[in-house]
XYZ file of C-alpha atoms in Angstrom:
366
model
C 180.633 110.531 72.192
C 179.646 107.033 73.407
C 179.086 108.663 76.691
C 176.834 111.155 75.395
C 174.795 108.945 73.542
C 174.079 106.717 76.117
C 173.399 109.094 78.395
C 170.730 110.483 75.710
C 169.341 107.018 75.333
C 168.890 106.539 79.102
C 167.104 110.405 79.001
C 164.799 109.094 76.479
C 163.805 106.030 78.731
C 163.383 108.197 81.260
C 160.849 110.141 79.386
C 159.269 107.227 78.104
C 159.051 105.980 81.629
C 157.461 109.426 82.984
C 155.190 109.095 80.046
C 153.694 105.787 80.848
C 153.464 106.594 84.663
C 151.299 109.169 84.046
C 149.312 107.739 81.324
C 148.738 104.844 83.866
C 147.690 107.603 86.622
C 145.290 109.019 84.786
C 143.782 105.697 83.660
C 143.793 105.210 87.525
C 141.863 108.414 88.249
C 139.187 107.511 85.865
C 138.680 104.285 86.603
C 138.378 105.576 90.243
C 135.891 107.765 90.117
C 133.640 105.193 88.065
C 133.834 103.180 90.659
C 133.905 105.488 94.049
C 130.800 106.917 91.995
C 129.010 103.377 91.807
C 129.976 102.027 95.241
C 128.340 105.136 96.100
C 124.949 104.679 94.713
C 125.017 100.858 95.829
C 126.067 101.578 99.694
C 123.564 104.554 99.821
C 120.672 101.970 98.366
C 121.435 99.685 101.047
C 121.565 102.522 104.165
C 117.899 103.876 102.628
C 116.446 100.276 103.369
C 117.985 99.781 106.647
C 116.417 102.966 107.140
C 113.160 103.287 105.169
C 112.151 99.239 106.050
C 110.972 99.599 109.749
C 108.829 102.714 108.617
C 107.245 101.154 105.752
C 106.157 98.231 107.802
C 104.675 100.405 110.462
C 102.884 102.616 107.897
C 101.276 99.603 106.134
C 99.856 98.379 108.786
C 98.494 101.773 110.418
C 96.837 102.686 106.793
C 95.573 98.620 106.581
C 94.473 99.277 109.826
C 92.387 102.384 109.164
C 91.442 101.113 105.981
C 89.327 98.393 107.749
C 88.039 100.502 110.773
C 86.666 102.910 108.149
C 85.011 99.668 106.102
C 83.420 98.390 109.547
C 82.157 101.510 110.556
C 80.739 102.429 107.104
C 78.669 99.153 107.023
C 77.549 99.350 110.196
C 76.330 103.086 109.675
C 74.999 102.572 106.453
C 72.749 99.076 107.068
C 71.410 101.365 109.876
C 67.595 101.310 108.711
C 67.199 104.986 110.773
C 68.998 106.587 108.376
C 67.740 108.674 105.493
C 69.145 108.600 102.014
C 71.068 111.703 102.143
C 72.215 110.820 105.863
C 73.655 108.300 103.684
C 75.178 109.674 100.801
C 76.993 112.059 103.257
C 78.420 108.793 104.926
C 79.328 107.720 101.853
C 80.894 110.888 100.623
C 82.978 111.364 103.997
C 84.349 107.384 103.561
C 85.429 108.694 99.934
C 87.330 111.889 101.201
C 88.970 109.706 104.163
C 89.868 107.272 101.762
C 91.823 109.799 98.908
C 93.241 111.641 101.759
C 94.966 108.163 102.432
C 96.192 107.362 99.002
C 97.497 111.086 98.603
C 100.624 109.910 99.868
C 102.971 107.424 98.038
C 102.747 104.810 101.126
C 99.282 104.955 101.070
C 98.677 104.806 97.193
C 101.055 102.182 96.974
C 99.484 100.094 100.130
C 96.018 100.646 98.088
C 97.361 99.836 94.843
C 98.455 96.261 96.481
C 96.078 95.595 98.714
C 93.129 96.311 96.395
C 93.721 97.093 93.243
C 95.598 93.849 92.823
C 94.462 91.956 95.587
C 98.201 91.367 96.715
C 99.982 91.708 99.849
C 102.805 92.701 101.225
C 104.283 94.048 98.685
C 107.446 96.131 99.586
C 108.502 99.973 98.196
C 111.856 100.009 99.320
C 113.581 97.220 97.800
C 117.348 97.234 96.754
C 116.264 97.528 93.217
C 113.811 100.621 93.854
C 116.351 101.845 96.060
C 119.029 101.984 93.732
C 116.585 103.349 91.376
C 116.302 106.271 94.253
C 120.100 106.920 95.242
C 121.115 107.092 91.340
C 118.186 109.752 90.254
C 119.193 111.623 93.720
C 122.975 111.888 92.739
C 122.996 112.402 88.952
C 119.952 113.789 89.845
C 116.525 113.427 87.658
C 114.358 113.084 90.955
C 111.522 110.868 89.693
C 109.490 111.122 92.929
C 108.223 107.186 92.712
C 109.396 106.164 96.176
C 110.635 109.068 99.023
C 111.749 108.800 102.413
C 109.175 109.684 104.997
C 111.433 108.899 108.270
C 112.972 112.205 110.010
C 116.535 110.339 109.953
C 116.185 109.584 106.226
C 115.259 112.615 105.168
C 118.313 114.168 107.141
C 120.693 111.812 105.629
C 118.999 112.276 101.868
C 119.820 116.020 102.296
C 123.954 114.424 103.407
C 123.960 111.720 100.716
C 123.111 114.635 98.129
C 125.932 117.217 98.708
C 128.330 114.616 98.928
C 127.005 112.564 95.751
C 125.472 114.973 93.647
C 129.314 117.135 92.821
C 130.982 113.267 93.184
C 128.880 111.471 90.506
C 128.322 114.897 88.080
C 132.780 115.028 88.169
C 132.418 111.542 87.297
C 130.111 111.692 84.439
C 131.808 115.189 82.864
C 134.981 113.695 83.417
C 133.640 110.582 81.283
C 132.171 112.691 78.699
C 135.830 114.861 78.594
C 137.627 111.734 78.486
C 135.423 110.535 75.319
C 135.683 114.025 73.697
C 139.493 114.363 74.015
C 139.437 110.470 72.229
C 137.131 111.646 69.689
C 138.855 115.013 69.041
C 142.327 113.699 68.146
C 140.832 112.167 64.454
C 139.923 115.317 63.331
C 141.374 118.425 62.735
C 138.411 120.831 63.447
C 135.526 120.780 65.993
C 132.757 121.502 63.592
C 133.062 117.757 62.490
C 132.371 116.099 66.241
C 130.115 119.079 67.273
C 127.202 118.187 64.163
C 128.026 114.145 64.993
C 127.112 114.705 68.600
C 124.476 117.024 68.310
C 122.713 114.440 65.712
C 123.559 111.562 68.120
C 121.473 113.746 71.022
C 118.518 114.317 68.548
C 118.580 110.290 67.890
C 118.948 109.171 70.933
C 115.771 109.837 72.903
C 113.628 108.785 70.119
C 116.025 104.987 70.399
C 115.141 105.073 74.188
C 111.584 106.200 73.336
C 111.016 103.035 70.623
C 112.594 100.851 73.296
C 110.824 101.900 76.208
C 107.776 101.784 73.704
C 108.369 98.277 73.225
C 108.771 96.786 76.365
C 106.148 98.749 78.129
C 103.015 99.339 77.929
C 103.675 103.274 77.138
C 102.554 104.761 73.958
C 105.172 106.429 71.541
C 105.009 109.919 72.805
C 105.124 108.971 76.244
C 108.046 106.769 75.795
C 110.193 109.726 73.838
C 108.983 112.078 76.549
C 110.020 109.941 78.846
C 113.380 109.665 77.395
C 113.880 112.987 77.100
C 113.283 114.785 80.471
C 115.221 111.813 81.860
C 118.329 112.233 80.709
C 118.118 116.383 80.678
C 117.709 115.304 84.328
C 114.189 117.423 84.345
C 112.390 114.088 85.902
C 108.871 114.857 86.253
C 107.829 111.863 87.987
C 104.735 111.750 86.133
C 105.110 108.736 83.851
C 106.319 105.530 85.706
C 107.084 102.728 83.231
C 107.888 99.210 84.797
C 111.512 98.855 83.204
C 114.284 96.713 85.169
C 115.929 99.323 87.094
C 119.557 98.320 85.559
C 118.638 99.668 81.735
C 116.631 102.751 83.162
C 119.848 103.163 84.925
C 122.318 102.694 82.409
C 119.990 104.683 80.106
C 119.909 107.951 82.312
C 123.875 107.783 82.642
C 124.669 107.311 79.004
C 122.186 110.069 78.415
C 123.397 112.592 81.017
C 127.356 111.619 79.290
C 126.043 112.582 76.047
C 124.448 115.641 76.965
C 127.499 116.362 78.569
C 129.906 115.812 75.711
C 127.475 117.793 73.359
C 127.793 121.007 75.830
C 131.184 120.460 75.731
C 131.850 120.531 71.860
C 129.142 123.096 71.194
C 130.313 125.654 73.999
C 134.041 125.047 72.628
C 132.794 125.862 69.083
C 130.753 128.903 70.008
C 134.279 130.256 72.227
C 136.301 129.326 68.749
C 134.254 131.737 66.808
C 133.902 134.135 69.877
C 138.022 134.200 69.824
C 137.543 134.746 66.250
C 135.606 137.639 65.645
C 137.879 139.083 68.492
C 140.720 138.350 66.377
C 139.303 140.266 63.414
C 138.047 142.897 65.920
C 141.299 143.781 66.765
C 142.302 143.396 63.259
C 139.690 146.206 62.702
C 141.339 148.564 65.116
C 144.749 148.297 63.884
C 143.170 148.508 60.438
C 141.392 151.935 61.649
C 143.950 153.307 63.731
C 146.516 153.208 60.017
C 143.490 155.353 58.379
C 143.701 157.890 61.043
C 147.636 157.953 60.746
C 147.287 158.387 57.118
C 144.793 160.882 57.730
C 147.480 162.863 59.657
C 150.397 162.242 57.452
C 148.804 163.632 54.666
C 147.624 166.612 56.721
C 150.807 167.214 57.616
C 152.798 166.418 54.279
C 150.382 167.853 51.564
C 148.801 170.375 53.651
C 145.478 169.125 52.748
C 142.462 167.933 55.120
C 141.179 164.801 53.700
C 137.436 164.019 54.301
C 136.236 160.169 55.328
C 135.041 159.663 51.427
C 138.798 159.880 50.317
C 139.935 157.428 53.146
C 137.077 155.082 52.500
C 138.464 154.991 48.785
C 142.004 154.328 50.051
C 140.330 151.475 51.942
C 138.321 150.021 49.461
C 141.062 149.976 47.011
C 143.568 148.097 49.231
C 146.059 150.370 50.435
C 145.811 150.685 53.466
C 146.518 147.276 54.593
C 149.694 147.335 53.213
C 150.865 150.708 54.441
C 153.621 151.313 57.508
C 155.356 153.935 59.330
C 158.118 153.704 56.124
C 155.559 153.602 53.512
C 154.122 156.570 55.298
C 157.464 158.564 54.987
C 158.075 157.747 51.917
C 158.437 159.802 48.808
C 154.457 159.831 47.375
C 154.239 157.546 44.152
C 150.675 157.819 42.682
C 148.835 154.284 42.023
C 146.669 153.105 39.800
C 142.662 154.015 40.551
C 144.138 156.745 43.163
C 142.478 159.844 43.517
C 144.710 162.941 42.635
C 144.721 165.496 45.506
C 146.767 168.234 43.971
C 144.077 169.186 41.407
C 141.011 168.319 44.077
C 139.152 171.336 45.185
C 137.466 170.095 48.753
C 134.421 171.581 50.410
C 136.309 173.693 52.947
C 138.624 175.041 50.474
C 139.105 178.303 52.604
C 140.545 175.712 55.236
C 143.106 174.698 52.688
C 144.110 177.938 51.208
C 144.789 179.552 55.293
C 147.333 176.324 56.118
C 149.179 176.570 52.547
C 149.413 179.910 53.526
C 150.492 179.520 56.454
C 153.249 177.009 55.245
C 154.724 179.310 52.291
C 155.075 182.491 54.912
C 157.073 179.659 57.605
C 159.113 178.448 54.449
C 159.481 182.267 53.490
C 160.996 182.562 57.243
């Protein structure tokens, strides 16, 4: 016996063992893919400047360039005293054109914004900030549009960085949001509870980022809670740019993106629950109607009678046939309370009824 306990005790410590192992796996595994997922975004911000930095540098200077040989030639055209007023306006509509078809880009309306605008130079797109900005909406991915690659290498590697990141950082976030669910799950005993908690929590929680983003910004109200919300349904416009440090637009689209996540989840496993459900009580249905139609027959056959839907409706409706079986069936027939009689029931095809009792008595006769 001391044998046998000991060797259960040292059983149990294996189990408990096995149990903390993979506990401590699985704590691995998350803890991972958080981080895989961030080095991920950081490295790929770094590669887009080493990338993106000798191009901006020689586009600035081309469009600053053209810029100026379009300002010299327009005042030397336009001081010209042989010229006609509409010669000029023409000169001065053709300067315009030149000029928007320059800005059209993001370079070049970034290069004007600088230069002119805010009488500032040098002042760099692809930073490590914007860039991270760049690699995180690209993986999770939102897609604002503020900054894009223009060299042939970086667009190549953009489409690379994107099948690799986009599944990596989307497992990461859904396994997050899984992770938080299963946590949340285990204090209650239904799903209806969670599923109305998160569903208020995504209703609240782009109006939150709206009021901040409202706050710190220059953004009205509306703009803000727009903002908020096509950013973390990952729909990203592009259209509204508010100057917010890149680290709490960041950590605003990922919290976001989890929440939507975890919503999906508890909503879609709540919509299967009552799916399984009404499949339940489908089937329930069928066994329900296939008893009717044996009762149907066994009363055909035993009482020579043919028994219209009305009477098995009643039958139904009173109860019975829920509790009848194959025995019950066999039975001798004991008359209920509320049943209808069917010996003194005349039924619309009596001629029916009269040909199989007669039909019985002249095989009982035999």
């Amino acid at each position: 016996s001391d044998n046998k306990s000991e060797k259960k005790e040292e059983e149990e410590e294996e189990d408990q063992r096995c149990c903390s192992m993979s506990k401590l796996r699985s704590t691995f595994i998350h803890i991972a893919l958080l981080i895989t997922s961030a080095a991920y975004i950081f490295i790929g911000a770094l590669i887009f400047v080493h990338l993106e930095r000798p191009y901006e540098v020689a586009e600035r200077e081309r469009v600053l360039a053209k810029m100026d040989t379009l300002m010299q030639d327009l005042i030397s055209n336009v001081s010209s005293s042989s010229l006609s007023d509409e010669e000029r306006d023409w000169l001065l509509d053709e300067y315009t054109s030149e000029i928007f078809e320059m800005i059209d880009t993001p370079h070049g309306s970034h290069i004007f914004e600088t230069h002119f605008s805010n009488s500032t130079e040098n002042k760099d797109m692809w930073t490590l900030s914007s860039a991270v900005l760049f690699t995180s909406t690209t993986v999770i991915p939102v897609g604002y549009g503020y900054i894009t690659p223009i060299s042939p290498v970086s667009r190549l590697f953009v489409v690379i960085y994107g099948m690799i990141g986009i599944p990596l950082v989307l497992v990461t976030m859904a396994d997050a949001g899984k992770f938080l669910s299963n946590f949340i799950t285990q204090f209650f005993t239904s799903l209806t509870i969670p599923t109305m908690i998160f569903l208020s929590l995504l209703a609240i929680y782009p109006i939150i980022g709206g009021v901040f983003f409202h706050l710190i910004t220059d953004m009205t109200l509306m703009d803000a809670i727009y903002f908020s919300l096509i950013s973390i349904f990952t729909i990203g416009f592009g259209d509204l740019a508010p100057s917010v440090n890149v680290i709490y637009l960041v950590l605003f689209i990922v919290f976001g993106v989890i929440l939507v996540t975890i919503t999906i989840d508890f909503v879609a496993a709540e919509l299967i629950d009552h799916i399984h459900y009404m499949g339940r009580h489908v089937g329930k249905a069928r066994e329900l109607a296939s008893k009717m139609f044996s009762l149907a027959q066994s009363i055909n056959m035993n009482r020579g009678l043919t028994v219209g839907m009305t009477q098995l409706h009643s039958l139904a409706r009173f109860g019975l046939l829920s509790k009848l079986d194959e025995n019950a069936l066999k039975a001798p027939r004991v008359h209920l309370a509320f049943e209808p009689s069917l010996d003194d029931m005349d039924y619309m095809d009596c001629g029916a009824s009269r040909d199989i009792r007669a039909s019985r008595l002249s095989l009982y006769n035999i």
